[in-house]
Amino acid sequence: MIQREAKSKLENLAKSFKAIAVIGPRQAGKTTLVKSTFPNKPYISLENPDTRKFALEDPRGFLQSLSNGAILDEVQRTPELFSYLQEMLDNSSEKGLFILTGSNNFLLQENISQSLAGRVAYLNLLPFSVSELASANLVPETDEELLFKGFYPPIYDQEISPLDWIPNYIRTYIERDVRQIKNVTDLLIFEKFMRVLAGRTGQELNFTAIGNEVGIDLKTIQSWIGILESSFIIYLLKPHFQNFNKTIVKRPKIYFYDTGLVCSFLRISDSIQLESHPLKGAIFETMVVIEMVKKFTNRALAVNLYYWRDKTGHEVDVIIDNAGKLIPIEIKSSKTINTDYFKNLKYWNNLSKLNQSILIYSGDQEQQRSDGTLITNWKNINRLVF
């Protein structure tokens, strides 16, 4: 089993909170993580019809049978249980009593916010990071192969081809999770919507353009974006608010949490096609941005990542904002360094009067330049201090 970087944080949270909710996309390894972290806790899957019937018909009796705590998986299937769970947590002083997980994050978070707000710590678990794959010597030989395969655990620990696994994953997500959300009635249009978004990964979220292409209104787009965001299918990178007396872009950029999903939606059938694909740069940027997101989420920290663009077209791919300490980052899929790559970093540093920046690319050279720019390979993201 691949060791997850979030495990130590999960152990620490269990020492401080009575309940922890481990949330994230389907098949990210949530159940495997919690069962390995708490091997002595009973594991209860509420997907089981008999167990779910017991919990629904006699929630008090069900929880009394778990007085020493348990792992409750697929707990969103029994929303009636949450009020009784609240009472049990309030009457107990034991830490790490219940570990809650589920595959439908939209419904799980909705139930927690209604009954258990302030009583539960959250840990977001995303698919494997590059460093986790590296620890098990599972990083593919080429960047293109990694982008094509993505990072979901079954592709690696079960050695399933992404051409077989990812389309079935998408179908399961749409038919099981999305179908349970009342305001999504046309699943075929929803899948088309996801495919259109995949073609815009790494771009600004333009509601008008998306609506025109898919044939849906603004209100529906906003609702569906919320579903995909809460389901950990897409990540919205917000613009940084610092304007330096410039008119800046205020729309977020959209990224998919997994590049394998993007490739599947774009009907890319092997890694070789990525070498010359017009969206390779955007897909590479997607991977790098999400790797930075994982660096924060694996430690249960707020994700302090933004981007910056002014109306004249100057853009910085990522701004890290640590309590006002800003670090601009440029992302390039090339294996060679080009002087043009530093243009926007220099522009932004001149505006901000700062002299620290990072260029992340796919080449092997690592350089620390005199102007404060660190040049490094994307595989070193987990080693960067931010």
XYZ file of C-alpha atoms in Angstrom:
386
model
C 0.000 0.000 0.000
C 1.272 3.469 -0.895
C 1.836 5.602 2.194
C -0.364 8.703 2.118
C 1.107 12.034 3.170
C -2.186 13.017 4.819
C -1.985 10.156 7.320
C 0.036 12.028 9.949
C -2.364 14.970 9.807
C -5.332 12.636 10.191
C -3.724 11.113 13.294
C -3.151 14.582 14.763
C -6.728 15.701 14.080
C -8.020 12.602 15.871
C -6.191 13.760 19.005
C -7.987 17.116 19.014
C -11.483 16.549 17.574
C -14.255 14.134 18.482
C -15.039 13.456 14.824
C -13.168 13.853 11.560
C -14.702 13.907 8.091
C -12.373 12.681 5.367
C -13.731 14.017 2.112
C -12.525 13.993 -1.460
C -13.394 12.588 -4.867
C -14.579 9.041 -5.426
C -11.807 6.443 -5.459
C -9.188 8.798 -3.979
C -8.346 6.249 -1.274
C -10.382 7.629 1.649
C -11.559 4.255 2.944
C -8.100 2.726 2.616
C -6.556 5.640 4.495
C -8.955 5.641 7.439
C -8.924 1.854 7.844
C -5.123 1.773 7.886
C -4.896 4.754 10.261
C -7.466 3.387 12.721
C -7.169 -0.417 12.439
C -8.811 -0.986 15.840
C -11.980 0.954 15.028
C -14.985 -0.961 13.689
C -15.552 -0.249 10.017
C -19.221 0.249 9.170
C -20.311 0.730 5.570
C -23.758 2.268 5.281
C -23.819 1.115 1.671
C -24.795 -2.266 3.119
C -28.633 -2.478 2.957
C -29.049 -4.291 6.286
C -26.742 -1.912 8.124
C -28.384 1.114 6.548
C -31.838 -0.187 7.496
C -30.745 -0.577 11.133
C -29.310 2.960 11.162
C -32.447 4.473 9.594
C -35.019 2.592 11.668
C -33.247 2.784 15.020
C -30.516 5.469 14.844
C -30.170 5.696 18.624
C -29.741 1.957 19.004
C -27.358 1.875 16.048
C -25.048 4.475 17.615
C -25.295 2.920 21.092
C -23.858 -0.253 19.582
C -20.859 1.876 18.557
C -20.269 3.576 21.910
C -16.495 3.265 21.483
C -16.604 4.929 18.095
C -16.270 3.680 14.560
C -15.462 4.474 10.961
C -18.755 5.318 9.250
C -18.390 4.997 5.494
C -20.999 6.258 2.987
C -22.590 8.072 5.930
C -24.380 10.496 3.596
C -26.754 7.603 2.826
C -28.312 8.014 6.288
C -28.949 11.748 6.807
C -31.276 10.991 9.742
C -28.281 9.722 11.679
C -26.542 13.081 11.954
C -28.801 14.618 14.622
C -28.307 11.583 16.874
C -24.593 11.652 16.173
C -24.534 15.302 17.275
C -26.060 14.340 20.633
C -23.575 11.509 21.098
C -20.596 13.747 20.357
C -21.867 16.461 22.702
C -22.184 13.928 25.535
C -18.704 12.494 25.048
C -15.255 13.876 25.836
C -13.383 11.235 23.832
C -11.303 12.451 20.905
C -11.280 10.765 17.516
C -14.513 8.947 18.314
C -15.983 8.822 14.801
C -14.355 8.991 11.385
C -16.830 9.918 8.656
C -16.328 9.291 4.953
C -18.518 9.194 1.884
C -18.399 9.195 -1.893
C -20.993 11.942 -2.447
C -19.250 14.954 -0.938
C -22.050 17.342 -1.871
C -24.571 15.487 0.296
C -22.058 14.619 3.025
C -20.969 18.211 3.548
C -24.569 19.405 3.433
C -25.539 17.014 6.242
C -22.501 17.888 8.328
C -23.103 21.622 7.982
C -26.710 21.191 9.094
C -26.116 19.047 12.197
C -22.427 18.809 13.065
C -21.041 22.261 12.298
C -18.215 23.116 14.676
C -17.933 19.540 15.922
C -16.101 17.970 12.993
C -12.636 18.545 11.572
C -12.221 18.182 7.832
C -9.418 16.531 5.907
C -9.522 16.673 2.112
C -7.937 13.650 0.475
C -7.109 13.982 -3.203
C -5.691 11.297 -5.528
C -1.998 10.423 -5.284
C 0.579 13.184 -5.400
C 3.775 12.897 -7.416
C 5.820 12.463 -4.252
C 3.535 9.640 -3.091
C 3.962 7.874 -6.425
C 7.716 8.500 -6.269
C 7.941 6.881 -2.818
C 6.596 3.687 -4.376
C 8.626 4.032 -7.604
C 5.431 4.373 -9.617
C 6.044 7.659 -11.445
C 5.728 6.970 -15.208
C 8.819 7.462 -17.350
C 7.510 10.468 -19.292
C 5.550 13.560 -18.354
C 3.035 12.773 -21.065
C 2.358 9.311 -19.674
C 1.708 10.738 -16.207
C -0.634 13.405 -17.593
C -2.500 10.720 -19.530
C -2.809 8.271 -16.627
C -3.669 10.840 -13.985
C -3.355 10.125 -10.273
C -6.289 8.002 -9.157
C -5.154 5.035 -6.984
C -6.873 2.150 -8.882
C -4.859 2.954 -12.001
C -1.681 2.293 -10.007
C -2.427 -0.180 -7.225
C -4.750 -2.297 -9.389
C -2.862 -1.639 -12.636
C -6.034 -0.838 -14.580
C -5.656 0.930 -17.903
C -6.896 4.538 -17.747
C -8.753 3.868 -21.022
C -10.848 1.318 -19.120
C -11.026 2.868 -15.667
C -11.616 6.595 -16.251
C -14.701 6.390 -18.544
C -16.336 4.054 -16.035
C -15.397 6.416 -13.220
C -17.034 9.332 -15.051
C -20.149 7.260 -15.726
C -20.396 6.206 -12.073
C -19.956 9.782 -10.873
C -22.664 11.106 -13.182
C -25.155 8.291 -12.656
C -24.740 7.899 -8.883
C -23.644 11.249 -7.460
C -25.087 13.758 -9.892
C -28.388 11.883 -10.202
C -28.943 12.297 -6.454
C -28.836 16.079 -6.757
C -32.333 17.299 -7.582
C -31.492 20.193 -9.869
C -29.660 18.026 -12.415
C -32.214 16.334 -14.652
C -30.486 15.949 -18.026
C -27.378 13.859 -17.401
C -26.344 13.852 -21.064
C -26.204 17.648 -21.092
C -24.294 17.553 -17.805
C -21.682 15.239 -19.332
C -21.386 17.553 -22.345
C -20.920 20.409 -19.876
C -18.014 18.562 -18.223
C -16.450 17.864 -21.616
C -16.637 21.550 -22.557
C -15.029 22.509 -19.242
C -12.211 20.007 -19.834
C -11.349 21.859 -23.020
C -11.023 25.018 -20.932
C -8.828 23.718 -18.120
C -6.283 26.385 -17.185
C -8.479 29.156 -18.609
C -10.683 31.842 -17.122
C -14.201 30.715 -16.318
C -16.336 32.394 -18.974
C -19.994 31.676 -18.246
C -21.266 33.241 -21.471
C -19.008 31.201 -23.754
C -19.789 27.970 -21.892
C -23.519 28.651 -21.928
C -23.490 29.313 -25.663
C -21.611 26.093 -26.396
C -23.607 23.815 -24.104
C -26.975 25.525 -24.490
C -27.740 26.228 -20.820
C -28.438 29.423 -18.898
C -26.231 31.286 -16.415
C -28.078 30.060 -13.332
C -27.658 26.423 -14.408
C -23.943 26.928 -15.119
C -23.394 28.410 -11.669
C -25.273 25.533 -10.038
C -23.385 22.857 -11.970
C -20.036 24.509 -11.310
C -20.862 24.321 -7.607
C -21.634 20.613 -7.900
C -18.356 19.864 -9.682
C -16.386 21.975 -7.221
C -17.890 20.321 -4.128
C -17.357 16.903 -5.750
C -13.631 17.603 -6.233
C -13.870 17.322 -9.995
C -12.822 20.915 -10.663
C -10.807 23.469 -8.709
C -11.340 27.203 -9.090
C -8.177 29.283 -8.761
C -9.253 32.742 -7.690
C -7.568 35.945 -8.909
C -5.324 37.765 -6.481
C -6.785 41.042 -5.292
C -3.555 43.104 -5.468
C -4.043 45.567 -8.322
C -0.913 47.817 -8.200
C -3.093 50.561 -9.719
C -3.893 48.246 -12.619
C -7.292 47.012 -13.824
C -7.160 43.310 -13.046
C -9.170 40.285 -14.112
C -11.646 39.141 -11.461
C -12.882 35.820 -12.886
C -11.459 32.546 -11.498
C -9.525 30.061 -13.587
C -10.786 26.512 -13.838
C -8.635 23.419 -13.339
C -9.588 19.765 -13.199
C -8.308 17.938 -10.132
C -7.045 15.114 -12.333
C -5.386 15.304 -15.741
C -6.500 11.773 -16.590
C -10.104 12.988 -16.517
C -9.206 15.860 -18.845
C -7.526 13.504 -21.325
C -10.519 11.188 -21.257
C -12.988 14.028 -21.873
C -10.803 15.273 -24.737
C -10.715 11.739 -26.190
C -6.933 11.505 -25.960
C -6.285 7.772 -26.279
C -2.552 7.499 -25.503
C 0.333 9.519 -24.112
C 1.956 9.972 -27.532
C -0.979 12.118 -28.686
C -0.195 14.533 -25.844
C 3.248 15.342 -27.221
C 1.772 17.512 -29.973
C -1.681 18.215 -28.533
C -2.629 21.930 -28.569
C -3.777 21.717 -24.934
C -0.673 19.972 -23.602
C 0.574 23.180 -21.961
C -2.784 23.746 -20.240
C -2.952 20.114 -19.082
C 0.614 20.331 -17.744
C -0.254 23.568 -15.935
C -3.319 21.818 -14.487
C -1.149 19.065 -13.037
C 1.311 21.507 -11.485
C -1.377 23.707 -9.932
C -3.155 20.692 -8.405
C 0.146 19.328 -7.104
C 0.526 22.609 -5.217
C -3.042 22.279 -3.955
C -2.211 18.794 -2.635
C 0.757 20.204 -0.745
C -1.712 22.286 1.284
C -4.606 19.816 1.584
C -2.406 16.939 2.773
C -1.601 19.118 5.782
C -5.224 20.300 6.163
C -4.158 23.886 5.466
C -6.069 26.599 3.669
C -5.017 26.722 0.016
C -3.428 30.167 -0.371
C -3.014 30.002 -4.147
C -4.170 32.624 -6.631
C -3.346 33.902 -10.098
C -2.858 37.459 -11.337
C -3.707 39.027 -14.694
C -4.222 42.622 -15.729
C -6.343 43.903 -18.601
C -3.295 44.373 -20.840
C -2.564 40.622 -20.814
C 0.257 40.396 -18.267
C -0.290 37.245 -16.228
C 1.337 35.283 -13.421
C 0.181 31.660 -13.388
C 0.179 31.277 -9.588
C 0.634 33.660 -6.673
C 1.325 32.096 -3.273
C 0.069 34.409 -0.536
C 1.322 33.536 2.925
C -0.104 36.276 5.152
C 0.943 38.950 2.675
C 4.255 37.341 1.663
C 3.779 36.891 -2.071
C 5.640 34.480 -4.339
C 4.881 34.529 -8.093
C 5.172 31.275 -10.062
C 5.378 30.714 -13.807
C 4.587 27.234 -15.205
C 5.963 25.941 -18.512
C 5.712 22.464 -20.027
C 8.938 22.883 -22.007
C 12.120 21.005 -21.106
C 14.323 23.949 -22.112
C 14.565 27.394 -20.559
C 13.536 30.350 -22.711
C 14.160 33.991 -21.773
C 10.522 34.782 -22.623
C 9.448 32.673 -19.638
C 10.687 35.362 -17.252
C 8.878 38.282 -18.880
C 5.745 38.203 -16.739
C 7.673 37.382 -13.561
C 9.902 40.420 -14.088
C 6.895 42.605 -14.871
C 5.109 41.523 -11.703
C 8.242 41.867 -9.540
C 8.754 45.410 -10.838
C 5.187 46.267 -9.844
C 5.333 44.563 -6.454
C 8.940 45.625 -5.617
C 9.722 42.013 -4.685
C 12.631 39.851 -5.810
C 11.541 36.271 -5.261
C 9.925 34.102 -7.924
C 9.764 30.509 -9.162
C 9.794 29.023 -12.653
C 8.465 25.454 -12.723
C 9.133 23.517 -15.922
C 9.738 19.964 -17.137
C 13.508 20.248 -17.670
C 16.198 18.808 -15.406
C 18.287 21.869 -14.594
C 17.797 23.566 -11.237
C 19.076 27.118 -10.952
C 18.954 29.907 -8.389
C 19.434 33.124 -10.321
C 20.801 36.374 -8.942
C 17.488 38.180 -9.453
C 15.832 35.833 -6.930
C 14.247 33.438 -9.437
C 14.365 29.724 -8.621
C 14.138 27.424 -11.652
C 13.075 23.893 -10.789
C 11.473 20.747 -12.182
C 7.796 20.144 -11.362
C 8.687 16.928 -9.534
C 10.287 19.067 -6.811
C 7.075 20.860 -5.837
C 6.765 19.002 -2.543
C 10.264 20.183 -1.572
C 9.494 23.844 -2.155
C 9.027 25.914 0.973
C 5.740 27.826 0.868
